[in-house]
mmCIF file of C-alpha atoms in Angstrom:
data_model
loop_
_atom_site.group_PDB
_atom_site.id
_atom_site.type_symbol
_atom_site.label_atom_id
_atom_site.label_comp_id
_atom_site.label_asym_id
_atom_site.label_seq_id
_atom_site.Cartn_x
_atom_site.Cartn_y
_atom_site.Cartn_z
ATOM 1 C CA MET A 219 19.889 36.219 -1.022
ATOM 2 C CA SER A 220 20.742 39.859 -0.429
ATOM 3 C CA ASP A 221 23.335 40.890 2.146
ATOM 4 C CA PHE A 222 22.715 44.458 3.323
ATOM 5 C CA PHE A 223 26.255 44.911 4.690
ATOM 6 C CA ILE A 224 27.944 43.810 1.456
ATOM 7 C CA ASP A 225 25.484 45.759 -0.721
ATOM 8 C CA LYS A 226 26.122 48.927 1.316
ATOM 9 C CA LEU A 227 29.894 48.324 1.306
ATOM 10 C CA ILE A 228 29.990 48.028 -2.482
ATOM 11 C CA GLU A 229 27.747 51.074 -2.925
ATOM 12 C CA THR A 230 30.015 53.117 -0.637
ATOM 13 C CA VAL A 231 33.174 51.949 -2.439
ATOM 14 C CA TYR A 232 31.662 53.235 -5.694
ATOM 15 C CA GLU A 233 30.913 56.576 -3.999
ATOM 16 C CA LYS A 234 34.386 56.869 -2.466
ATOM 17 C CA THR A 235 36.137 56.083 -5.751
ATOM 18 C CA GLY A 236 33.883 58.499 -7.643
ATOM 19 C CA LEU A 237 32.843 55.796 -10.093
ATOM 20 C CA GLN A 238 29.347 55.094 -11.366
ATOM 21 C CA GLN A 239 27.831 51.780 -10.372
ATOM 22 C CA ASN A 240 26.924 49.727 -13.415
ATOM 23 C CA PRO A 241 23.206 48.870 -13.146
ATOM 24 C CA GLU A 242 23.810 45.759 -15.280
ATOM 25 C CA THR A 243 26.292 44.152 -12.906
ATOM 26 C CA THR A 244 26.915 40.534 -13.846
ATOM 27 C CA GLU A 245 26.659 37.501 -11.614
ATOM 28 C CA GLU A 246 30.446 37.491 -11.445
ATOM 29 C CA GLY A 247 30.548 40.756 -9.525
ATOM 30 C CA HIS A 248 30.876 44.513 -9.716
ATOM 31 C CA GLU A 249 33.239 46.054 -12.253
ATOM 32 C CA PHE A 250 35.502 48.972 -11.474
ATOM 33 C CA ILE A 251 37.729 50.651 -14.048
ATOM 34 C CA ILE A 252 40.300 52.684 -12.149
ATOM 35 C CA ASP A 253 41.888 55.600 -14.050
ATOM 36 C CA GLY A 254 40.308 54.290 -17.235
ATOM 37 C CA LYS A 255 42.853 51.489 -17.580
ATOM 38 C CA HIS A 256 42.799 49.198 -14.546
ATOM 39 C CA PRO A 257 39.860 46.771 -14.517
ATOM 40 C CA ILE A 258 38.971 45.248 -11.172
ATOM 41 C CA LEU A 259 36.116 42.857 -10.527
ATOM 42 C CA MET A 260 34.756 42.800 -6.982
ATOM 43 C CA SER A 261 32.700 39.822 -5.853
ATOM 44 C CA TYR A 262 31.592 38.398 -2.543
ATOM 45 C CA ASP A 263 31.541 34.693 -1.703
ATOM 46 C CA ASP A 264 28.747 33.987 0.795
ATOM 47 C CA GLU A 265 30.023 30.513 1.667
ATOM 48 C CA ALA A 266 33.659 31.441 2.258
ATOM 49 C CA GLU A 267 32.693 34.872 3.640
ATOM 50 C CA HIS A 268 35.331 36.838 1.803
ATOM 51 C CA LEU A 269 35.487 39.618 -0.752
ATOM 52 C CA LEU A 270 37.487 38.827 -3.866
ATOM 53 C CA LEU A 271 39.177 41.519 -5.951
ATOM 54 C CA THR A 272 40.412 40.231 -9.308
ATOM 55 C CA SER A 273 42.172 41.832 -12.222
ATOM 56 C CA VAL A 274 43.486 40.683 -15.587
ATOM 57 C CA ILE A 275 46.948 41.579 -16.812
ATOM 58 C CA ASP A 276 48.297 41.251 -20.324
ATOM 59 C CA ILE A 277 51.282 38.928 -20.106
ATOM 60 C CA ASP A 278 51.732 39.054 -23.866
ATOM 61 C CA VAL A 279 53.754 42.247 -23.337
ATOM 62 C CA VAL A 280 56.565 40.216 -21.734
ATOM 63 C CA PRO A 281 59.351 39.720 -24.296
ATOM 64 C CA VAL A 282 59.923 36.108 -25.360
ATOM 65 C CA THR A 283 63.473 36.246 -24.007
ATOM 66 C CA GLU A 284 62.145 36.988 -20.504
ATOM 67 C CA GLN A 285 59.139 34.652 -20.441
ATOM 68 C CA SER A 286 60.851 31.724 -18.711
ATOM 69 C CA GLU A 287 61.958 33.907 -15.788
ATOM 70 C CA PHE A 288 58.565 35.646 -15.742
ATOM 71 C CA TYR A 289 56.612 32.370 -15.523
ATOM 72 C CA GLN A 290 58.881 31.183 -12.721
ATOM 73 C CA TYR A 291 58.085 34.385 -10.872
ATOM 74 C CA LEU A 292 54.347 33.855 -11.458
ATOM 75 C CA LEU A 293 54.621 30.352 -10.043
ATOM 76 C CA ARG A 294 56.305 31.647 -6.881
ATOM 77 C CA ALA A 295 53.831 34.528 -6.559
ATOM 78 C CA ALA A 296 50.869 32.155 -6.713
ATOM 79 C CA LEU A 297 51.554 31.278 -3.065
ATOM 80 C CA ASN A 298 51.633 34.889 -1.861
ATOM 81 C CA PRO A 299 48.173 34.836 -0.221
ATOM 82 C CA LEU A 300 49.030 31.702 1.764
ATOM 83 C CA GLN A 301 52.083 33.448 3.156
ATOM 84 C CA ASN A 302 50.391 36.856 3.689
ATOM 85 C CA ASN A 303 52.839 38.232 1.162
ATOM 86 C CA GLY A 304 50.630 40.201 -1.217
ATOM 87 C CA PRO A 305 48.261 39.440 -4.064
ATOM 88 C CA GLY A 306 48.011 36.059 -5.704
ATOM 89 C CA VAL A 307 48.224 35.202 -9.375
ATOM 90 C CA GLY A 308 47.207 32.412 -11.697
ATOM 91 C CA ILE A 309 46.594 31.539 -15.322
ATOM 92 C CA GLU A 310 42.980 30.794 -16.226
ATOM 93 C CA ASP A 311 42.709 27.440 -18.033
ATOM 94 C CA GLU A 312 40.074 28.311 -20.614
ATOM 95 C CA SER A 313 41.264 31.729 -21.733
ATOM 96 C CA GLY A 314 44.948 31.626 -20.826
ATOM 97 C CA LYS A 315 44.563 35.038 -19.170
ATOM 98 C CA CYS A 316 46.695 35.985 -16.199
ATOM 99 C CA ILE A 317 44.479 36.776 -13.211
ATOM 100 C CA THR A 318 45.713 38.584 -10.126
ATOM 101 C CA TYR A 319 43.649 38.644 -6.960
ATOM 102 C CA ILE A 320 43.300 39.670 -3.334
ATOM 103 C CA LEU A 321 40.979 38.079 -0.788
ATOM 104 C CA VAL A 322 39.643 40.039 2.182
ATOM 105 C CA GLU A 323 37.831 38.200 4.946
ATOM 106 C CA ARG A 324 34.404 39.518 5.900
ATOM 107 C CA HIS A 325 35.324 40.379 9.492
ATOM 108 C CA LEU A 326 38.055 42.725 8.186
ATOM 109 C CA LEU A 327 35.923 44.490 5.577
ATOM 110 C CA ASN A 328 35.492 48.236 5.549
ATOM 111 C CA VAL A 329 35.424 50.763 2.731
ATOM 112 C CA ASP A 330 38.889 52.183 3.369
ATOM 113 C CA LEU A 331 40.466 48.727 3.427
ATOM 114 C CA VAL A 332 38.728 47.691 0.189
ATOM 115 C CA CYS A 333 39.931 50.864 -1.559
ATOM 116 C CA GLN A 334 43.446 50.299 -0.190
ATOM 117 C CA LYS A 335 43.426 46.712 -1.482
ATOM 118 C CA MET A 336 42.279 47.893 -4.915
ATOM 119 C CA VAL A 337 45.255 50.258 -5.061
ATOM 120 C CA GLU A 338 47.551 47.486 -3.816
ATOM 121 C CA LEU A 339 46.336 45.192 -6.602
ATOM 122 C CA ILE A 340 46.873 47.865 -9.266
ATOM 123 C CA ASP A 341 50.361 48.684 -7.955
ATOM 124 C CA TRP A 342 51.292 45.004 -7.834
ATOM 125 C CA ASN A 343 50.043 44.469 -11.404
ATOM 126 C CA GLU A 344 52.201 47.339 -12.621
ATOM 127 C CA LYS A 345 55.271 46.023 -10.788
ATOM 128 C CA LEU A 346 54.591 42.555 -12.143
ATOM 129 C CA LEU A 347 54.470 43.777 -15.727
ATOM 130 C CA SER A 348 57.478 46.038 -15.311
ATOM 131 C CA ARG A 349 59.285 43.088 -13.722
ATOM 132 C CA SER A 350 60.892 45.458 -11.239
ATOM 133 C CA GLU A 351 60.505 42.882 -8.479
ATOM 134 C CA LEU A 352 61.933 39.897 -10.374
#
């Protein structure tokens, strides 16, 4: 099923960010690589009616001596979306990758907000890895 609003929103986000839309977009969503180093996957859930922005961060860069504190922070940050306190985070079971995400409800969606949320996710990822907020 095609959703004209979502299709047009995604197309316009690509235009606004100046990125080329990948014609071979996967079932998982639309890939964006911001500044050549920040991957974001954008997907829409028809049932839940929300847009999901996800990103992967490399937690292997965290020194072993700081990992305990870092994982405690990740555990606390996992509840951020429930408390309207920023992006959420989790560890994927199969791959062990750290996934950060932001959900935006359909009734709030517009191009400017989606672009703002992409920047928010990138900024939060950088703060998370720099541990400046720990």
